[in-house]
Coordinates of C-alpha atoms in Angstrom, one line a residue:
M1 CA 0.0 0.0 -0.3
L2 CA 2.8 2.4 1.0
K3 CA 4.7 1.7 -2.1
K4 CA 0.9 2.5 -4.1
I5 CA 1.5 6.1 -2.8
V6 CA 5.1 6.9 -3.3
L7 CA 4.4 5.5 -6.6
S8 CA 1.3 7.5 -7.2
V9 CA 3.3 10.5 -5.7
M10 CA 6.2 10.2 -7.8
L11 CA 4.4 10.4 -10.5
I12 CA 1.7 12.9 -10.6
L13 CA 5.0 14.8 -8.8
P14 CA 5.7 15.6 -12.6
M15 CA 3.1 16.1 -14.0
G16 CA 2.9 19.1 -11.3
V17 CA 6.0 20.5 -12.7
I18 CA 5.4 20.4 -15.9
A19 CA 1.8 22.0 -15.5
Q20 CA 3.8 25.1 -13.6
T21 CA 6.3 25.3 -16.9
L22 CA 3.3 25.9 -19.0
K23 CA 3.0 29.3 -20.6
F24 CA -0.2 31.0 -22.4
G25 CA -0.4 34.3 -23.9
H26 CA -3.8 36.4 -24.7
V27 CA -4.2 39.4 -27.3
T28 CA -7.0 41.6 -28.1
S29 CA -6.5 41.6 -31.8
Q30 CA -9.0 44.3 -32.1
D31 CA -7.7 46.3 -30.6
L32 CA -4.3 46.2 -32.5
V33 CA -6.2 46.6 -35.9
V34 CA -7.6 49.7 -35.1
E35 CA -4.2 51.5 -33.9
M36 CA -2.5 50.3 -37.4
P37 CA -1.9 52.7 -39.7
E38 CA -2.8 50.3 -42.6
Y39 CA -6.8 50.1 -41.0
K40 CA -7.0 54.0 -41.1
K41 CA -6.3 54.1 -44.9
A42 CA -8.5 50.9 -45.8
E43 CA -11.5 52.6 -43.9
D44 CA -10.7 56.0 -45.9
S45 CA -10.1 53.6 -49.5
L46 CA -14.1 51.9 -48.1
K47 CA -15.4 55.1 -47.5
A48 CA -14.9 56.6 -50.3
L49 CA -16.2 53.8 -52.4
Q50 CA -19.1 53.6 -50.1
D51 CA -19.8 57.2 -50.8
K52 CA -19.6 56.9 -54.7
Y53 CA -22.3 54.0 -54.5
A54 CA -24.4 56.1 -52.0
E55 CA -24.0 59.0 -54.9
E56 CA -24.8 57.0 -57.4
F57 CA -27.9 55.5 -55.6
Q58 CA -29.4 58.4 -54.6
R59 CA -28.8 59.7 -58.2
S60 CA -30.8 57.1 -59.6
Q61 CA -33.5 57.0 -56.9
D62 CA -34.1 60.7 -57.9
E63 CA -34.3 59.9 -61.8
F64 CA -36.5 57.1 -60.9
A65 CA -38.8 59.1 -58.2
K66 CA -39.2 62.2 -60.8
K67 CA -40.2 59.8 -63.5
A68 CA -42.5 58.0 -61.2
Q69 CA -44.3 61.2 -60.4
Q70 CA -44.4 62.3 -63.9
F71 CA -46.1 58.8 -64.4
Q72 CA -48.8 59.1 -61.8
Q73 CA -49.5 63.0 -62.6
D74 CA -50.3 62.0 -66.3
M75 CA -52.6 58.9 -65.2
S76 CA -54.6 61.0 -63.1
E77 CA -55.2 63.6 -65.7
K78 CA -55.7 60.4 -68.2
T79 CA -53.4 62.0 -70.9
L80 CA -51.8 59.1 -71.7
P81 CA -52.8 56.5 -74.4
T82 CA -53.5 53.1 -72.8
N83 CA -50.4 51.6 -74.7
I84 CA -47.9 54.4 -73.4
A85 CA -49.2 54.3 -70.2
E86 CA -48.4 50.8 -69.8
R87 CA -44.8 51.3 -72.0
R88 CA -44.0 53.7 -69.2
Q89 CA -45.2 51.4 -66.0
K90 CA -43.3 48.8 -67.7
E91 CA -40.0 50.9 -67.6
L92 CA -40.8 51.9 -64.0
Q93 CA -41.0 48.9 -63.1
D94 CA -37.5 47.5 -65.1
M95 CA -35.9 50.9 -63.2
G96 CA -36.9 49.5 -59.9
Q97 CA -35.4 45.9 -60.7
R98 CA -32.1 47.7 -61.6
L99 CA -32.2 49.6 -58.6
E100 CA -32.1 47.2 -56.3
A101 CA -29.8 45.3 -58.4
F102 CA -27.3 48.2 -58.5
Q103 CA -27.9 48.2 -54.6
Q104 CA -27.0 44.6 -54.0
E105 CA -24.2 44.6 -56.4
A106 CA -22.9 47.4 -54.7
M107 CA -23.7 45.6 -51.0
Q108 CA -21.4 42.7 -52.5
S109 CA -18.4 44.9 -54.0
M110 CA -18.3 46.5 -50.5
Q111 CA -17.9 43.5 -48.7
K112 CA -15.3 42.2 -51.9
A113 CA -13.3 45.7 -51.1
Q114 CA -13.0 45.5 -47.3
M115 CA -11.8 41.4 -47.4
E116 CA -9.4 42.6 -50.0
L117 CA -8.1 45.6 -48.0
M118 CA -8.3 43.8 -44.5
A119 CA -6.6 41.0 -45.4
P120 CA -3.1 42.1 -45.1
I121 CA -3.9 43.8 -41.6
Y122 CA -5.1 40.3 -40.5
E123 CA -2.0 38.6 -42.1
K124 CA 0.5 41.1 -40.7
I125 CA -0.8 40.6 -37.0
N126 CA -1.4 36.5 -37.4
N127 CA 2.4 36.3 -38.5
A128 CA 3.9 38.6 -35.5
I129 CA 2.1 36.7 -33.5
Q130 CA 3.2 33.5 -34.7
K131 CA 6.5 35.1 -34.0
V132 CA 6.1 36.5 -30.1
G133 CA 4.6 32.8 -29.7
K134 CA 7.4 31.2 -30.9
Q135 CA 10.0 33.7 -29.0
E136 CA 8.3 33.6 -25.7
G137 CA 8.3 30.2 -26.2
L138 CA 4.4 29.8 -25.5
I139 CA 2.1 27.0 -26.0
Y140 CA -1.3 29.3 -27.2
I141 CA -1.7 32.9 -27.8
F142 CA -5.5 33.3 -26.9
D143 CA -7.3 36.0 -29.2
L144 CA -9.9 37.6 -26.8
S145 CA -11.2 39.3 -29.4
S146 CA -13.1 36.2 -30.9
N147 CA -15.9 34.7 -29.0
S148 CA -15.1 31.5 -29.2
I149 CA -12.8 31.7 -25.7
P150 CA -15.1 31.6 -23.3
Y151 CA -12.6 31.7 -20.5
V152 CA -9.3 33.0 -20.1
D153 CA -7.6 33.8 -16.7
T154 CA -5.4 36.9 -17.5
A155 CA -3.7 36.5 -14.1
Q156 CA -2.2 33.6 -15.4
S157 CA -1.3 34.3 -19.2
K158 CA 0.8 36.9 -20.7
D159 CA -0.5 40.0 -22.5
V160 CA 2.0 39.7 -25.6
S161 CA -0.2 42.8 -26.9
S162 CA 2.9 45.2 -26.5
L163 CA 5.2 42.9 -28.3
I164 CA 3.2 41.8 -31.1
K165 CA 2.6 45.7 -31.7
A166 CA 6.4 46.0 -31.1
E167 CA 7.0 43.5 -33.9
M168 CA 4.5 44.5 -36.3
K169 CA 6.5 48.5 -36.5

């Protein structure tokens, strides 16, 4: 019985020592992203693109509204022959569909542009995280920006944000 206890202690003791030497780090990558000059440039580019799409959409919408108002006025005055009224109604429907299609295309284009502009930023951060992790001998670096990590004891984990910032400069 005593031998089993001694053997158990001898087996458990090294595991405790190993567990004490494990090193973990954490960072909030979103905080790093917004501090980067590249992020500001990307945001400015996206804003300029968004403004162009909004301006074009507004111009098209104004044109549609003007034609719709004229059509309603002509219909209320009963000055249009039936075939012209039908043609204008069809034209308005087509215009409305083109407006919707343009809005969808603009949203897709904005999403694509955002992905293209942000990809190098995230790559730069990830490369810096990898390098700092290796330099510091860390097993994991948890990104606290991610919702997939329900708990990190920051007292037992090293905040490597400043090291990652320094690595990116």
